[in-house]
CSV table of C-alpha atoms (C1' of nucleotides) in Angstrom, one decimal:
chain,number,residue,atom,x,y,z
A,1,MET,CA,122.2,104.1,94.8
A,2,ALA,CA,124.1,106.0,97.5
A,3,LYS,CA,125.1,104.5,100.9
A,4,ASN,CA,122.9,105.5,103.8
A,5,LEU,CA,125.5,106.9,106.1
A,6,LYS,CA,122.9,108.4,108.4
A,7,LEU,CA,121.6,105.0,109.2
A,8,LYS,CA,125.1,103.6,109.5
A,9,SER,CA,126.1,106.2,112.0
A,10,ALA,CA,122.9,106.1,114.0
A,11,ARG,CA,123.4,102.4,114.5
A,12,ALA,CA,127.1,103.0,115.4
A,13,ALA,CA,126.0,105.6,118.0
A,14,LEU,CA,124.1,103.0,119.8
A,15,ASP,CA,126.9,100.5,119.5
A,16,MET,CA,124.5,98.1,117.8
A,17,SER,CA,125.6,95.4,115.3
A,18,GLN,CA,123.8,94.8,112.0
A,19,GLU,CA,122.8,91.5,113.4
A,20,GLU,CA,121.2,93.1,116.4
A,21,LEU,CA,119.4,95.7,114.3
A,22,ALA,CA,118.2,92.9,112.0
A,23,LYS,CA,116.8,90.9,114.9
A,24,LYS,CA,115.0,94.0,116.3
A,25,THR,CA,113.5,94.9,112.9
A,26,GLY,CA,112.6,91.3,111.9
A,27,VAL,CA,114.7,91.1,108.8
A,28,THR,CA,118.0,89.4,107.9
A,29,ARG,CA,121.4,90.8,108.5
A,30,GLN,CA,122.1,90.8,104.8
A,31,THR,CA,119.1,93.0,104.3
A,32,ILE,CA,120.3,95.6,106.8
A,33,SER,CA,123.7,95.5,105.1
A,34,ALA,CA,122.1,96.0,101.7
A,35,VAL,CA,120.1,98.9,103.0
A,36,GLU,CA,123.1,100.6,104.5
A,37,ASN,CA,125.1,100.1,101.4
A,38,GLY,CA,122.4,101.4,99.1
A,39,ASP,CA,122.1,98.1,97.3
A,40,TYR,CA,118.4,98.4,97.2
A,41,ASN,CA,115.2,100.2,97.9
A,42,PRO,CA,113.6,99.0,101.1
A,43,THR,CA,109.9,99.1,101.8
A,44,ILE,CA,108.5,101.9,104.0
A,45,ASN,CA,107.5,99.4,106.7
A,46,LEU,CA,111.1,98.2,107.0
A,47,CYS,CA,112.3,101.8,107.1
A,48,VAL,CA,109.9,102.6,109.9
A,49,SER,CA,111.0,99.5,111.8
A,50,ILE,CA,114.6,100.6,111.5
A,51,CYS,CA,113.8,104.1,112.7
A,52,ARG,CA,111.9,102.8,115.7
A,53,ALA,CA,114.7,100.4,116.6
A,54,LEU,CA,117.2,103.3,116.5
A,55,GLY,CA,115.0,106.0,118.1
A,56,LYS,CA,115.0,108.1,114.9
A,57,THR,CA,112.3,109.3,112.4
A,58,LEU,CA,112.0,108.8,108.7
A,59,ASN,CA,113.2,112.3,108.0
A,60,ASP,CA,116.3,111.7,110.2
A,61,LEU,CA,117.4,108.6,108.3
A,62,PHE,CA,115.7,108.5,104.9
A,63,TRP,CA,115.1,112.1,103.8
A,64,ASN,CA,117.6,114.2,102.0
A,65,GLU,CA,116.6,117.9,102.1
A,66,GLU,CA,119.2,118.9,99.5
A,67,GLU,CA,118.9,116.6,96.5
A,68,LEU,CA,116.0,118.3,94.8
A,69,LYS,CA,115.4,115.7,92.1
B,1,MET,CA,96.9,98.1,106.8
B,2,ALA,CA,95.3,101.4,107.5
B,3,LYS,CA,94.5,104.0,104.8
B,4,ASN,CA,96.9,106.8,104.3
B,5,LEU,CA,94.6,109.8,104.9
B,6,LYS,CA,97.5,112.2,105.2
B,7,LEU,CA,98.5,111.4,101.6
B,8,LYS,CA,94.9,111.5,100.4
B,9,SER,CA,94.3,114.9,101.9
B,10,ALA,CA,97.7,116.4,100.8
B,11,ARG,CA,96.8,115.4,97.2
B,12,ALA,CA,93.3,116.8,97.6
B,13,ALA,CA,94.7,120.0,98.9
B,14,LEU,CA,96.5,120.5,95.6
B,15,ASP,CA,93.5,119.4,93.6
B,16,MET,CA,95.5,116.7,92.0
B,17,SER,CA,94.1,113.4,90.7
B,18,GLN,CA,95.6,110.0,91.4
B,19,GLU,CA,96.4,109.9,87.7
B,20,GLU,CA,98.4,113.2,87.8
B,21,LEU,CA,100.2,112.1,90.9
B,22,ALA,CA,101.0,108.8,89.3
B,23,LYS,CA,102.4,110.5,86.2
B,24,LYS,CA,104.6,112.8,88.4
B,25,THR,CA,105.9,110.0,90.4
B,26,GLY,CA,106.4,107.5,87.6
B,27,VAL,CA,104.1,104.8,88.7
B,28,THR,CA,100.6,103.6,87.8
B,29,ARG,CA,97.4,105.1,89.0
B,30,GLN,CA,96.5,101.8,90.6
B,31,THR,CA,99.7,101.9,92.6
B,32,ILE,CA,98.8,105.3,94.0
B,33,SER,CA,95.3,104.1,94.8
B,34,ALA,CA,96.7,101.0,96.6
B,35,VAL,CA,99.1,103.2,98.6
B,36,GLU,CA,96.4,105.5,99.7
B,37,ASN,CA,94.1,102.7,100.6
B,38,GLY,CA,96.9,100.9,102.6
B,39,ASP,CA,96.7,97.9,100.3
B,40,TYR,CA,100.4,97.5,100.4
B,41,ASN,CA,103.7,98.5,101.5
B,42,PRO,CA,105.5,100.8,99.0
B,43,THR,CA,109.2,101.2,98.6
B,44,ILE,CA,110.9,104.2,100.2
B,45,ASN,CA,111.8,105.6,96.8
B,46,LEU,CA,108.2,105.7,95.8
B,47,CYS,CA,107.3,107.4,99.1
B,48,VAL,CA,110.0,110.0,98.5
B,49,SER,CA,108.8,110.6,95.0
B,50,ILE,CA,105.2,111.1,96.3
B,51,CYS,CA,106.4,113.5,99.0
B,52,ARG,CA,108.4,115.6,96.5
B,53,ALA,CA,105.4,115.7,94.1
B,54,LEU,CA,103.2,117.0,96.9
B,55,GLY,CA,105.7,119.3,98.6
B,56,LYS,CA,105.7,117.2,101.8
B,57,THR,CA,108.3,115.2,103.7
B,58,LEU,CA,108.4,111.6,104.8
B,59,ASN,CA,107.4,112.5,108.3
B,60,ASP,CA,104.5,114.5,107.0
B,61,LEU,CA,103.0,111.7,105.0
B,62,PHE,CA,104.4,108.4,106.3
B,63,TRP,CA,105.3,108.8,109.9
B,64,ASN,CA,102.9,108.2,112.8
B,65,GLU,CA,104.2,109.6,116.0
B,66,GLU,CA,101.6,107.9,118.1
B,67,GLU,CA,101.5,104.3,117.3
B,68,LEU,CA,104.4,103.0,119.4
B,69,LYS,CA,104.6,99.5,118.0
C,1,DT,C1',149.1,85.7,117.0
C,2,DA,C1',145.0,83.2,117.5
C,3,DA,C1',140.0,83.1,118.6
C,4,DC,C1',135.9,85.7,117.9
C,5,DT,C1',132.7,89.0,116.0
C,6,DT,C1',131.3,91.9,112.5
C,7,DT,C1',130.6,93.0,107.8
C,8,DG,C1',130.5,92.5,102.5
C,9,DT,C1',129.0,89.7,99.0
C,10,DC,C1',127.1,86.0,96.1
C,11,DA,C1',123.9,82.6,94.1
C,12,DA,C1',119.4,80.5,94.2
C,13,DG,C1',115.0,80.6,96.0
C,14,DT,C1',110.5,82.9,97.8
C,15,DA,C1',107.4,86.7,98.7
C,16,DT,C1',105.5,90.7,97.3
C,17,DA,C1',105.6,95.5,95.0
C,18,DT,C1',104.3,97.2,90.6
C,19,DT,C1',102.5,96.8,85.8
C,20,DT,C1',99.0,96.0,82.3
C,21,DT,C1',94.4,95.5,80.8
C,22,DA,C1',89.9,96.0,81.9
C,23,DC,C1',85.4,97.0,84.0
C,24,DA,C1',82.1,99.1,87.1
C,25,DA,C1',80.9,102.4,90.7
C,26,DA,C1',81.1,106.9,92.2
C,27,DT,C1',81.9,111.9,91.5
C,28,DT,C1',82.1,116.0,88.9
C,29,DT,C1',80.9,118.8,85.0
C,30,DT,C1',77.9,120.2,81.3
D,1,DA,C1',70.1,113.4,83.3
D,2,DA,C1',73.8,112.6,80.3
D,3,DA,C1',78.7,112.9,79.5
D,4,DA,C1',83.2,112.9,81.3
D,5,DT,C1',86.5,112.2,84.9
D,6,DT,C1',88.0,110.0,88.9
D,7,DT,C1',88.4,106.1,91.7
D,8,DG,C1',88.2,101.0,93.5
D,9,DT,C1',89.2,96.7,92.3
D,10,DA,C1',90.7,92.2,90.2
D,11,DA,C1',93.5,88.7,87.6
D,12,DA,C1',97.7,87.6,85.4
D,13,DA,C1',102.4,88.9,84.4
D,14,DT,C1',106.9,91.0,85.6
D,15,DA,C1',110.4,93.2,88.6
D,16,DT,C1',112.5,93.3,92.6
D,17,DA,C1',112.6,93.1,97.9
D,18,DC,C1',114.0,89.9,101.1
D,19,DT,C1',115.5,85.0,102.7
D,20,DT,C1',118.7,81.2,103.3
D,21,DG,C1',123.1,79.3,103.4
D,22,DA,C1',127.7,80.0,102.9
D,23,DC,C1',132.4,82.0,102.6
D,24,DA,C1',136.1,85.3,103.0
D,25,DA,C1',137.9,89.8,104.5
D,26,DA,C1',138.2,93.0,108.1
D,27,DG,C1',138.0,94.4,112.7
D,28,DT,C1',138.1,93.4,117.7
D,29,DT,C1',139.4,90.9,122.0
D,30,DA,C1',142.0,87.7,124.5
DNA sequence: TAACTTTGTCAAGTATATTTTACAAATTTT
DNA sequence: AAAATTTGTAAAATATACTTGACAAAGTTA
């Protein structure tokens, strides 16, 4: 899977560490790292928590308009 | 968890059965049923597949603007 | 440069998403 | 009303999301 650079940069824009984001979303730092690096396929609830913690929506961080497959 | 009525109605609007949607998204009919009934927490990849099969986006089907928690 | 923080990664364990098989209730079609 | 399709649900099995603990590499700050 591809890296999630939108997530990575949204977090960077808030100067927030993976650790902080992890705490806010109630998961482990390793999980945040894995999501950012595309190492797996998070649940929608986690995605929503991440979005809320970063002030973004699902479409902002997890939707790719282009890739039509 | 709450039922996903947006999903249920988007599917109904296309006159598509759970079985058809399941086939298009590569999961089981029971999985679609469980997602619609809020019985669990699907992965983002499944959510994206469902959206594409129904011509909707993540925000359309899986994002609730209101509930601020 | 040395201390400190952040990040990537790995292995083993636990929790839960998803499958398979199956049956009954409900809805739609004939 | 009967036949056919659609949907809800359940139990057992499998796949995988997520945790815990730990270590090294890279980046940042003193």
